[in-house]
Short mmCIF file of N, CA and C in Angstrom, two decimals:
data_model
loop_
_atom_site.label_atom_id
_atom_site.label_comp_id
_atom_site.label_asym_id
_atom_site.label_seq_id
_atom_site.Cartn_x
_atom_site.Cartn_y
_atom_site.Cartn_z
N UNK A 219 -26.93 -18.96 5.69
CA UNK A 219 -25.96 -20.06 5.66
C UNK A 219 -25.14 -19.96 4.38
N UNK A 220 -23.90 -20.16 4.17
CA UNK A 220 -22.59 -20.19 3.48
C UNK A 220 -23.05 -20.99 2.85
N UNK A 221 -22.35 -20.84 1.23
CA UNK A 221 -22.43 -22.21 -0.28
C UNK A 221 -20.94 -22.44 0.02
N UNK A 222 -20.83 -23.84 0.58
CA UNK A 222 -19.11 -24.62 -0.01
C UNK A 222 -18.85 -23.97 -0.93
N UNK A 223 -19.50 -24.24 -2.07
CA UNK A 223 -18.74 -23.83 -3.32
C UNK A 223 -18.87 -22.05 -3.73
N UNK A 224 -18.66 -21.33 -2.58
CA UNK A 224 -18.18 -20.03 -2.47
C UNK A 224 -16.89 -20.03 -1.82
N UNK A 225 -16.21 -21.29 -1.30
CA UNK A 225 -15.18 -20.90 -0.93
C UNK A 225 -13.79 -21.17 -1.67
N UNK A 226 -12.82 -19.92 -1.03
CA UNK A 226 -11.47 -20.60 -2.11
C UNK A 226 -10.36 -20.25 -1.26
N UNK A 227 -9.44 -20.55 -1.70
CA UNK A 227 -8.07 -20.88 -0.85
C UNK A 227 -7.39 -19.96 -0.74
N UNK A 228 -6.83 -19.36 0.25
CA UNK A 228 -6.37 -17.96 0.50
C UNK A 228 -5.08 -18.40 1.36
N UNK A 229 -3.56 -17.59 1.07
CA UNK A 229 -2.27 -17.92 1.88
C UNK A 229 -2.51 -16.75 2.97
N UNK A 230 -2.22 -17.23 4.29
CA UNK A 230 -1.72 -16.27 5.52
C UNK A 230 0.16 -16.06 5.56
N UNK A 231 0.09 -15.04 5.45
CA UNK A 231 1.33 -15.15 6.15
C UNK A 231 1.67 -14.72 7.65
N UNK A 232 2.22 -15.96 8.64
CA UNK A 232 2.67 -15.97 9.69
C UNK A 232 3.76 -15.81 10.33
N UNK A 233 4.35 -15.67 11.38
CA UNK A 233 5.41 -15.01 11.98
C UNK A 233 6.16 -16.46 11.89
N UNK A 234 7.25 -16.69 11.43
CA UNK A 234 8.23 -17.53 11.41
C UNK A 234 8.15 -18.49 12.52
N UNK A 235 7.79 -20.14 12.02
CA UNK A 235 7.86 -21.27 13.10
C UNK A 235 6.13 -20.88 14.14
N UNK A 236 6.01 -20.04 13.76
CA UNK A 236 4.50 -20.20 14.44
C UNK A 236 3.04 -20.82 13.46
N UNK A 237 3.65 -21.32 12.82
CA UNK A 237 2.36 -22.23 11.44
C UNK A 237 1.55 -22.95 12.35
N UNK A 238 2.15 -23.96 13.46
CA UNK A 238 1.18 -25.19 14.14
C UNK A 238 0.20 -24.13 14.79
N UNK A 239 0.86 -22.97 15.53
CA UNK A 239 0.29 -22.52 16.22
C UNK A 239 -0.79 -21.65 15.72
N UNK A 240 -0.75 -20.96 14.63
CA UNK A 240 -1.45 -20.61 14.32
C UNK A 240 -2.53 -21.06 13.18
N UNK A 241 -2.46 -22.58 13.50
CA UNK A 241 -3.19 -23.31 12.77
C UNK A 241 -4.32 -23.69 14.04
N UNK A 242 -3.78 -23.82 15.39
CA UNK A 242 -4.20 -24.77 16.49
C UNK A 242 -5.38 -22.89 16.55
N UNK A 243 -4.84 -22.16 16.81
CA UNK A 243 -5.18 -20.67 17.30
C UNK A 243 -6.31 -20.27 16.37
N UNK A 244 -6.82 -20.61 14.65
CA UNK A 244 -7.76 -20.03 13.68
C UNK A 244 -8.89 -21.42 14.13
N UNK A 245 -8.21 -23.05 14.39
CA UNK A 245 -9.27 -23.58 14.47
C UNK A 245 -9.81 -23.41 16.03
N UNK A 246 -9.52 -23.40 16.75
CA UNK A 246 -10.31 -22.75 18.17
C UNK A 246 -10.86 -21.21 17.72
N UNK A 247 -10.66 -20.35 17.25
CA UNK A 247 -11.09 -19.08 16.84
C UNK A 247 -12.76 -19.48 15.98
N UNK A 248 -12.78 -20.21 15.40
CA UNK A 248 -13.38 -21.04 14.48
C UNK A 248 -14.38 -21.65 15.09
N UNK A 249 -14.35 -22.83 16.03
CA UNK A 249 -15.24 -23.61 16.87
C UNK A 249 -16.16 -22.54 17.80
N UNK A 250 -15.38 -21.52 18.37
CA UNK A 250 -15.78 -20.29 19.62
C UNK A 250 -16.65 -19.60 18.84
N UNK A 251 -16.28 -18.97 17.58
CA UNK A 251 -17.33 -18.12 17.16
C UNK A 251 -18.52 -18.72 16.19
N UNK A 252 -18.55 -19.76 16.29
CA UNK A 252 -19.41 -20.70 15.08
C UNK A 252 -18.95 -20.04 13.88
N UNK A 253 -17.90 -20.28 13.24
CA UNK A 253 -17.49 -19.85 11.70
C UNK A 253 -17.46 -20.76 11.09
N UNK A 254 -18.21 -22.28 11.49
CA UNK A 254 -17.76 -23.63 10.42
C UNK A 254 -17.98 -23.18 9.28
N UNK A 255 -19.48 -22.17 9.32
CA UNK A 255 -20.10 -22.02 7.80
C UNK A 255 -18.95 -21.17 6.86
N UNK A 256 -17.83 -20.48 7.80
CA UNK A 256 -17.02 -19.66 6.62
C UNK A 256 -15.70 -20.12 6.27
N UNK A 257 -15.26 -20.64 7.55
CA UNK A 257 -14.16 -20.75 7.43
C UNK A 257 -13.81 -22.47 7.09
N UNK A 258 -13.60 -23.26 6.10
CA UNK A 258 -13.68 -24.73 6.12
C UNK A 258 -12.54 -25.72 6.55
N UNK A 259 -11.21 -24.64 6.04
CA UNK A 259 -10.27 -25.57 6.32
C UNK A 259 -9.10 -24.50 6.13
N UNK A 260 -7.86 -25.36 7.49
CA UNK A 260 -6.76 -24.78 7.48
C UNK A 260 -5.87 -25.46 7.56
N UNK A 261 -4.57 -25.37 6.54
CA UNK A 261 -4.12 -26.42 6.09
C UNK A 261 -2.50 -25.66 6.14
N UNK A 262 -1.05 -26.11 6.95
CA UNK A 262 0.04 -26.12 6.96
C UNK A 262 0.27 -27.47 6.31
N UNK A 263 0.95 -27.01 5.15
CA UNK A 263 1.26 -28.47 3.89
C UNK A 263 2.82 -28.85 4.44
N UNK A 264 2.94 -30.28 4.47
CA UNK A 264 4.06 -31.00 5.06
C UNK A 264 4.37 -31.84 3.48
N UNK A 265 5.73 -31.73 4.08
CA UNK A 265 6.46 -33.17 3.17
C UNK A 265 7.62 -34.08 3.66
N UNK A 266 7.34 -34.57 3.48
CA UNK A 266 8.37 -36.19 3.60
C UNK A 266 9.65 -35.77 2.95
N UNK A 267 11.43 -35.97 4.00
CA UNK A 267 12.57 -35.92 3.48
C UNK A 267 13.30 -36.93 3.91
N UNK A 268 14.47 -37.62 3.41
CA UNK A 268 14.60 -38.30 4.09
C UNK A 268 16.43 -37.57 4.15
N UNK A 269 16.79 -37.82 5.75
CA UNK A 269 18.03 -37.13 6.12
C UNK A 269 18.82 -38.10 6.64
N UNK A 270 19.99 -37.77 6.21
CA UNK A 270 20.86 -38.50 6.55
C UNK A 270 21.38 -38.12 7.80
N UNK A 271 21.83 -38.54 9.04
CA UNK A 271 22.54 -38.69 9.93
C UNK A 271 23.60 -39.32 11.22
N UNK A 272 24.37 -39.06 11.03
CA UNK A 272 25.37 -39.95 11.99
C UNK A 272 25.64 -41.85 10.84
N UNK A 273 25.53 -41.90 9.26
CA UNK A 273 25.34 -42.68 8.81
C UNK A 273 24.31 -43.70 8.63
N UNK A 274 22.85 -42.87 9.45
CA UNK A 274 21.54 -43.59 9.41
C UNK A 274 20.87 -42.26 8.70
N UNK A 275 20.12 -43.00 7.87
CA UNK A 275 18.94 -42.00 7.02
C UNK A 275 17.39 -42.36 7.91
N UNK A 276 16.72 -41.51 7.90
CA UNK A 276 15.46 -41.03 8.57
C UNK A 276 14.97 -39.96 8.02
N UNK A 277 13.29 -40.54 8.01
CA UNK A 277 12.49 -39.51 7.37
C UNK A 277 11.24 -38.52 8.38
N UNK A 278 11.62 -37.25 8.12
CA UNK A 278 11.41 -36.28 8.72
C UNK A 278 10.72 -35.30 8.17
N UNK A 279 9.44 -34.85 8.59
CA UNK A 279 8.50 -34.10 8.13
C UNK A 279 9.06 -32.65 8.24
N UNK A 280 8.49 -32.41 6.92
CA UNK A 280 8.84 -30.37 6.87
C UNK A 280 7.93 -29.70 6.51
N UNK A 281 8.05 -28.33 6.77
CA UNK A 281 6.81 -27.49 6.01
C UNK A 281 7.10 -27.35 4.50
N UNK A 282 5.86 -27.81 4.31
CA UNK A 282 6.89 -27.35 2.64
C UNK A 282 6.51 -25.65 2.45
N UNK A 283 5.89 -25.06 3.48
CA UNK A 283 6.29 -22.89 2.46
C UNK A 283 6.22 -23.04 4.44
N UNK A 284 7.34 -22.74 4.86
CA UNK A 284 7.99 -22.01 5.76
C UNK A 284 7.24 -20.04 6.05
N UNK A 285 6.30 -20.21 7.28
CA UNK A 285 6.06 -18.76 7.24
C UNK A 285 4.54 -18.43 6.43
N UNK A 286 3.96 -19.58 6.03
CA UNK A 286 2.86 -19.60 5.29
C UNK A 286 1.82 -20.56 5.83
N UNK A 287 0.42 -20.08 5.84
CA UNK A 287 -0.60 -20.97 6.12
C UNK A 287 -1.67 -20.89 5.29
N UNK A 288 -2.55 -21.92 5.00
CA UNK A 288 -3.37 -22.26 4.11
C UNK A 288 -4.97 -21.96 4.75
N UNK A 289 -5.47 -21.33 3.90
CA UNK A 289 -7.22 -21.41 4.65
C UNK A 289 -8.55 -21.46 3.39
N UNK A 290 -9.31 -22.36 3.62
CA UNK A 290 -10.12 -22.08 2.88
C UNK A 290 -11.77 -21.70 3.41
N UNK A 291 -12.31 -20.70 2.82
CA UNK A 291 -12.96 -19.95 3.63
C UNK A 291 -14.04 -18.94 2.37
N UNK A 292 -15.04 -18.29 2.69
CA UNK A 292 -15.67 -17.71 2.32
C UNK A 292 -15.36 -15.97 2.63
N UNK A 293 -14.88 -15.67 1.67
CA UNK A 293 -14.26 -13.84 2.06
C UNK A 293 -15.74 -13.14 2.85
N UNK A 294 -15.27 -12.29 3.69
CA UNK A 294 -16.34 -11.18 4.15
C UNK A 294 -15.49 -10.59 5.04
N UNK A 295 -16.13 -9.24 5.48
CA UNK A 295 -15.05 -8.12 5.75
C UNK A 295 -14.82 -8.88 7.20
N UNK A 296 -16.09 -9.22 7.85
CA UNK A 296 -16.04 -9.76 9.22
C UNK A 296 -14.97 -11.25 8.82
N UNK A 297 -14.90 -11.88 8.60
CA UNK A 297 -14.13 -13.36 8.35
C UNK A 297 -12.79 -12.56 8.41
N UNK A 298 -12.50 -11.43 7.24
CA UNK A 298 -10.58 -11.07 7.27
C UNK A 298 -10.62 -10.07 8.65
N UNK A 299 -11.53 -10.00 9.53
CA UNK A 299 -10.96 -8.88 10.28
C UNK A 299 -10.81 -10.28 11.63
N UNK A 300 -11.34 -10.98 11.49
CA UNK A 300 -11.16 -12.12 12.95
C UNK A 300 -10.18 -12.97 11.77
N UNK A 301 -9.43 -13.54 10.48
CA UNK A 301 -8.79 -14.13 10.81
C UNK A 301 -7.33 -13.03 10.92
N UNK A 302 -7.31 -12.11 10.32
CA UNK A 302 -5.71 -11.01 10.76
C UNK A 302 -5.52 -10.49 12.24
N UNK A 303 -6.72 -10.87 12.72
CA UNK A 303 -6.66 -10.46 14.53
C UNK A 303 -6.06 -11.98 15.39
N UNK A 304 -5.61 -12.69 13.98
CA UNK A 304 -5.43 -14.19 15.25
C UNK A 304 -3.94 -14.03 15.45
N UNK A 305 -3.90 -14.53 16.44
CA UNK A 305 -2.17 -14.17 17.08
C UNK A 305 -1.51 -15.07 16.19
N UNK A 306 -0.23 -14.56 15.68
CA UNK A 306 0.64 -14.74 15.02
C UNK A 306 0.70 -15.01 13.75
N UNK A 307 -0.63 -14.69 12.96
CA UNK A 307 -0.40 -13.68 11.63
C UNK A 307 -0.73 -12.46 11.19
N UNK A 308 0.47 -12.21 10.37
CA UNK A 308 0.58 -11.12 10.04
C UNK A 308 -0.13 -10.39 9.10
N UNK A 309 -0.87 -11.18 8.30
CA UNK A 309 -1.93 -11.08 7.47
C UNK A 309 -1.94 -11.66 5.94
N UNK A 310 -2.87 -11.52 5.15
CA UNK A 310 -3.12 -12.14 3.93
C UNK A 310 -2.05 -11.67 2.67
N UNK A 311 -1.88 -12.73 2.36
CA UNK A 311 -0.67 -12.54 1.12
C UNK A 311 -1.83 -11.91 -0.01
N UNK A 312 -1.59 -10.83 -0.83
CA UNK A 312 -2.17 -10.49 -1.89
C UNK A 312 -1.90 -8.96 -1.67
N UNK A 313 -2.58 -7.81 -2.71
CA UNK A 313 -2.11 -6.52 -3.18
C UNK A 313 -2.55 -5.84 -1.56
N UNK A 314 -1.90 -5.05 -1.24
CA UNK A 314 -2.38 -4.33 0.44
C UNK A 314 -3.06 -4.70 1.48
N UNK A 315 -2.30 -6.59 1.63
CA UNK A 315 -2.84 -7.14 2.29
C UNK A 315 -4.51 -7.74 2.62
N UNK A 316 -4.80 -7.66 1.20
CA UNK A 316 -6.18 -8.01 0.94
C UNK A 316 -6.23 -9.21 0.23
N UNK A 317 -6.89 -9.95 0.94
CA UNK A 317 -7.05 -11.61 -0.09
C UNK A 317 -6.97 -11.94 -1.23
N UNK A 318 -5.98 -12.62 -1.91
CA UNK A 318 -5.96 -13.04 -3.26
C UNK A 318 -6.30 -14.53 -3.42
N UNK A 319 -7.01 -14.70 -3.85
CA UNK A 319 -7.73 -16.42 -3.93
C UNK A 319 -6.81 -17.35 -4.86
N UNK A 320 -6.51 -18.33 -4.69
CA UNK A 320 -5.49 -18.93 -5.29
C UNK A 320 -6.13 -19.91 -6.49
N UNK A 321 -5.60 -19.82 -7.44
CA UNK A 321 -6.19 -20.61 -9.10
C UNK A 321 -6.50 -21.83 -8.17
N UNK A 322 -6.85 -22.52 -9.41
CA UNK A 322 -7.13 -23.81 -9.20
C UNK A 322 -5.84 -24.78 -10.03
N UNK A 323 -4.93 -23.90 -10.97
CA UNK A 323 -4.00 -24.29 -11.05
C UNK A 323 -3.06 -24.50 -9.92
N UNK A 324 -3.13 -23.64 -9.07
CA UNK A 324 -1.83 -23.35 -7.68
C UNK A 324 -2.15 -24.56 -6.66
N UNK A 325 -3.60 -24.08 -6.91
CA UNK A 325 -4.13 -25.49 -5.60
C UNK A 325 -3.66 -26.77 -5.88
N UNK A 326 -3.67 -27.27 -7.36
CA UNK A 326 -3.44 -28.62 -7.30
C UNK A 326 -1.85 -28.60 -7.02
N UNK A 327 -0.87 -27.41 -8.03
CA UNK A 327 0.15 -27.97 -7.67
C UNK A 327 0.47 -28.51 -6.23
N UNK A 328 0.02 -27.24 -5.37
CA UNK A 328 0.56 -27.36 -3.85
C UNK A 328 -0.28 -28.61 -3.22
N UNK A 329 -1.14 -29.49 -3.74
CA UNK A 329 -1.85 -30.57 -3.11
C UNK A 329 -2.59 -30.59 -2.09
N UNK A 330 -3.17 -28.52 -2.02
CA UNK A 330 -3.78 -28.85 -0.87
C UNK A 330 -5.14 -29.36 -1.05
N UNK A 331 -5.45 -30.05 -2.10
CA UNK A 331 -7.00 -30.71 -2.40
C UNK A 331 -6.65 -32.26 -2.72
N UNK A 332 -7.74 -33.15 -2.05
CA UNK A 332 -7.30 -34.27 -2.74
C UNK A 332 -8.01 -34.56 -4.05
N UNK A 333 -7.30 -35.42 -5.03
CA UNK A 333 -7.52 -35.80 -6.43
C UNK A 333 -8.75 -36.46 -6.11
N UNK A 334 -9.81 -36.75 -6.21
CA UNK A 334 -10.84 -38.14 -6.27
C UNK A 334 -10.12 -38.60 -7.42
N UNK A 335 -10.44 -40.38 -7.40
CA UNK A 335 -10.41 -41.05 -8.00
C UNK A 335 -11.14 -41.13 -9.55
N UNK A 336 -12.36 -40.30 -9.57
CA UNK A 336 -12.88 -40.37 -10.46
C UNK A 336 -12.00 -39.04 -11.12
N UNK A 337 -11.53 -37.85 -10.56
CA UNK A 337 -10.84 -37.17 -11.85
C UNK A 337 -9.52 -37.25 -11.55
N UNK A 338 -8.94 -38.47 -11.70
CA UNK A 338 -7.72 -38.91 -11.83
C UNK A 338 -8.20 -39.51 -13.27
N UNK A 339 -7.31 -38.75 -14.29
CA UNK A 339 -7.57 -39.41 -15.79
C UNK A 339 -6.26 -40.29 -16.47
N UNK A 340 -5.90 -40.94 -15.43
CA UNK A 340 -4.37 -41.87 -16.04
C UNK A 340 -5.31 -43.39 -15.88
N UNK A 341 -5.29 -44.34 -16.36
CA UNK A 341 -4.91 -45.54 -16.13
C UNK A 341 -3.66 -46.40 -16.08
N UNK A 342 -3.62 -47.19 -15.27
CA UNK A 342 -1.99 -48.34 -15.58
C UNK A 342 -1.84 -48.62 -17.04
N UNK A 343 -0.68 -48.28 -17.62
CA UNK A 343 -0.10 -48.32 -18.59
C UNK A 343 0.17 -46.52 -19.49
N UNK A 344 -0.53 -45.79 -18.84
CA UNK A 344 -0.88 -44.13 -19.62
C UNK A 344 0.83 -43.45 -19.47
N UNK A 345 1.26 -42.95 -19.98
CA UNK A 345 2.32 -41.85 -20.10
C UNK A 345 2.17 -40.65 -19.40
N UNK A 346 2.74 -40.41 -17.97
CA UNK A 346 2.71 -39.30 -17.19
C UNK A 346 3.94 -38.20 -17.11
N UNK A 347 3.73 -37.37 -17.00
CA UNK A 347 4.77 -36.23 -16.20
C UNK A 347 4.92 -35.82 -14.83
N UNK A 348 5.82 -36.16 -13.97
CA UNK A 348 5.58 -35.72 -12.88
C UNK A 348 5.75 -33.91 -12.65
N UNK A 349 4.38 -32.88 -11.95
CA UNK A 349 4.50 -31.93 -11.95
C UNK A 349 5.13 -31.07 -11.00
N UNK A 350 5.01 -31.71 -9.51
CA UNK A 350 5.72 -30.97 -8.39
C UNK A 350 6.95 -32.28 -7.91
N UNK A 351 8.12 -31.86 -6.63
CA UNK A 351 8.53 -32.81 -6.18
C UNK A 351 9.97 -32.97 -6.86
N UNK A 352 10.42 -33.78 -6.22
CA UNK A 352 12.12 -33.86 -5.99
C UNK A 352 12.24 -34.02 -7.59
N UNK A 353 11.18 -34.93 -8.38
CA UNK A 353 11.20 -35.94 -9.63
C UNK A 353 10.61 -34.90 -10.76
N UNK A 354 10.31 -33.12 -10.30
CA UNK A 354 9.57 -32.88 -11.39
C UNK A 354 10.50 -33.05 -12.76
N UNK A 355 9.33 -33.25 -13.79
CA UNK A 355 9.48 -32.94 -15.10
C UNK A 355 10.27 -34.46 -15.65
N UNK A 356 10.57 -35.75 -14.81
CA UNK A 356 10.54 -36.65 -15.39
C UNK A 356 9.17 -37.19 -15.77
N UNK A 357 9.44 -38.15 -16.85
CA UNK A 357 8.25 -38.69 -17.46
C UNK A 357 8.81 -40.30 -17.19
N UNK A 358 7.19 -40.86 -16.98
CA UNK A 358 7.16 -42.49 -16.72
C UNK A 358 5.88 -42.99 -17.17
N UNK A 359 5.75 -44.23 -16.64
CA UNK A 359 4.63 -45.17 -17.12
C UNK A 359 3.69 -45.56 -15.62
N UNK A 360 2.76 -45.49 -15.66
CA UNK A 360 1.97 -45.64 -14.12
C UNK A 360 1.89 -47.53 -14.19
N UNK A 361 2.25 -48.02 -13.26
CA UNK A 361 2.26 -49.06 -13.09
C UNK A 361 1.06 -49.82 -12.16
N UNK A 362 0.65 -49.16 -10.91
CA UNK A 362 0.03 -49.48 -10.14
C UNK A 362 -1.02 -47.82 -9.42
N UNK A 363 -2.24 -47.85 -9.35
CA UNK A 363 -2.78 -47.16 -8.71
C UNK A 363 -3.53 -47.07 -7.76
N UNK A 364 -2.99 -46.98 -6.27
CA UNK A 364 -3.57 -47.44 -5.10
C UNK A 364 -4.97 -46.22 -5.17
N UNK A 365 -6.15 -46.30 -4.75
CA UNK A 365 -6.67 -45.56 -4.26
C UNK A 365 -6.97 -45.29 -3.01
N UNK A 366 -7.06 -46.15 -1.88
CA UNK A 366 -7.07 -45.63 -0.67
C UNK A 366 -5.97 -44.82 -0.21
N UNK A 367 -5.09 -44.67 -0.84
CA UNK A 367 -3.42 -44.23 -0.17
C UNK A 367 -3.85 -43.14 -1.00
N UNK A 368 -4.72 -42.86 -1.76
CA UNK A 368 -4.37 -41.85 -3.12
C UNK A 368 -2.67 -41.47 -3.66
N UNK A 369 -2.56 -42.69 -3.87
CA UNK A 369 -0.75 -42.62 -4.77
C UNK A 369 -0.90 -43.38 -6.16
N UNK A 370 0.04 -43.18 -7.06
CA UNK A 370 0.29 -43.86 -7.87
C UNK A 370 1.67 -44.49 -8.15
N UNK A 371 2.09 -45.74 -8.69
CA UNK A 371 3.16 -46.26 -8.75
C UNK A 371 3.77 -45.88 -10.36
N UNK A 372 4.62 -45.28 -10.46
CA UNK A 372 5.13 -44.88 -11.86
C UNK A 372 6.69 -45.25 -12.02
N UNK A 373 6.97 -45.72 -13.16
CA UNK A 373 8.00 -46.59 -13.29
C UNK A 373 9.23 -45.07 -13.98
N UNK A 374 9.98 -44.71 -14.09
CA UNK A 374 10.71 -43.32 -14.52
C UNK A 374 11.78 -44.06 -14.68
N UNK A 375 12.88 -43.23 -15.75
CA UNK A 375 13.87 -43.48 -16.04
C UNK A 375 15.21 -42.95 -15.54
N UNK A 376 15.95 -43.23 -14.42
CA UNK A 376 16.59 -42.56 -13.90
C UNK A 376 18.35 -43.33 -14.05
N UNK A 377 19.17 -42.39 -14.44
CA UNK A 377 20.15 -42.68 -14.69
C UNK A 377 20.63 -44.72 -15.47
N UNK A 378 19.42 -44.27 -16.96
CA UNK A 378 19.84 -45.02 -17.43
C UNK A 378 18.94 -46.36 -17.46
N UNK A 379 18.22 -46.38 -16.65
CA UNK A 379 18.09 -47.87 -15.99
C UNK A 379 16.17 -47.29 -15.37
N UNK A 380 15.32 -48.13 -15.57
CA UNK A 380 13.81 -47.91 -15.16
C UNK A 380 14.38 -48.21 -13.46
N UNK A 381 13.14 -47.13 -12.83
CA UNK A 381 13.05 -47.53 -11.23
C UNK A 381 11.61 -46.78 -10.62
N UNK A 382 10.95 -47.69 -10.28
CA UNK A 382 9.45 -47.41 -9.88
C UNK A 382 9.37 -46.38 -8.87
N UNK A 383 8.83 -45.57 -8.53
CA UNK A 383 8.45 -44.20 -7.23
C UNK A 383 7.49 -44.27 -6.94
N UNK A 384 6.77 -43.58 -6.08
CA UNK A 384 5.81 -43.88 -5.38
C UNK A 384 4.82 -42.37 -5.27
N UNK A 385 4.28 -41.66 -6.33
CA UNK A 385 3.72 -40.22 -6.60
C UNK A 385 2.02 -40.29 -6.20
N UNK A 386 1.68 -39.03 -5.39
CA UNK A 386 0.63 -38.86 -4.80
C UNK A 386 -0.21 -38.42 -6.49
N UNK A 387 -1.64 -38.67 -6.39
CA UNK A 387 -2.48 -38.39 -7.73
C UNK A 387 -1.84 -36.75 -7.80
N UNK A 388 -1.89 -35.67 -7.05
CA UNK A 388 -1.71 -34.31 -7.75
C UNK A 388 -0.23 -34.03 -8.06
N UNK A 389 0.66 -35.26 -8.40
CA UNK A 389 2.19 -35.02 -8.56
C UNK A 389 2.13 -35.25 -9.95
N UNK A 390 0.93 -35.92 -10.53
CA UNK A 390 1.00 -36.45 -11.64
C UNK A 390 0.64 -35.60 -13.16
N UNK A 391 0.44 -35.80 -14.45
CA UNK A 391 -0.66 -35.28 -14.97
C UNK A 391 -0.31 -36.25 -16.12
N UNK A 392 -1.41 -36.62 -17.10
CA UNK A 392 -1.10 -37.83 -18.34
C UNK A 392 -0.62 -36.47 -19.60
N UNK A 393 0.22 -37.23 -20.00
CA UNK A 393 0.99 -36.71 -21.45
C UNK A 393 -0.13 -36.63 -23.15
#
């Protein structure tokens, strides 16, 4: 049996617009061969835009890496040879197509982990930077910190004048 904490986060790259599918295609691949123990999670990261059209704005989900899929998993020769055999990827981003495990810096930026509450180290009132996102590299004041939503409310200075946003815990980091 597999240690969780042998596994780490590895990018697929997939054939253009086939991400759902080959998200729907590794977790049935997954259930069929009993791989819970290797393979833990597969993750196409979305974000929130909001678009304007016909003079109405609406918000509309995107991939945020186009052509890329997320897996976290325990390496073995058998695990990369059933997940590069799944229809419609092309195989593992890293040196000759061999797995490169992604920091733990990369992970948080891209949010594919959630923050717990306990190592979220801001309290209301702390001095933040926002790190990823439309807002990087402004700095604000955390005002409110939901934890069931895992967001925080941070007040930023934008053209002049304070205006509160609404930043997930891994957008954040204290100053």
């Amino acid at each position: 049996m597999a240690d969780l904490s042998e596994a780490k986060w590895y990018v697929l790259h997939v054939l253009s617009t086939y991400e759902n599918m080959v998200l729907n295609n590794l977790n049935n691949m997954v259930a069929n061969n009993n791989l819970g123990d290797y393979i833990y999670e597969v993750v196409v990261p979305m974000e929130d835009n909001i678009v304007e059209k016909n003079g109405k704005r609406k918000l509309v989900q995107s991939k945020k890496f186009p052509g890329y899929v997320f897996i976290k998993m325990i390496y073995t020769n058998y695990i990369w040879y059933m997940v590069t055999n799944t229809r419609g990827v092309t195989g593992f981003v890293g040196p000759a197509g061999r797995p490169c495990p992604l920091t733990a810096e990369e992970i948080k930026r891209m949010g594919l982990e959630k923050i717990e509450a306990s190592d979220l180290k801001v309290v209301v009132g702390d001095e933040v930077r926002v790190v990823n996102g439309p807002l990087e590299s402004f700095i604000g004041v955390v005002e409110e910190i939901n934890l069931e939503k895992q967001k925080v409310r941070v007040c930023v200075s934008m053209f002049g004048r304070q205006t509160p946003v609404e930043l997930e815990f891994n957008q954040i980091e204290k100053i």
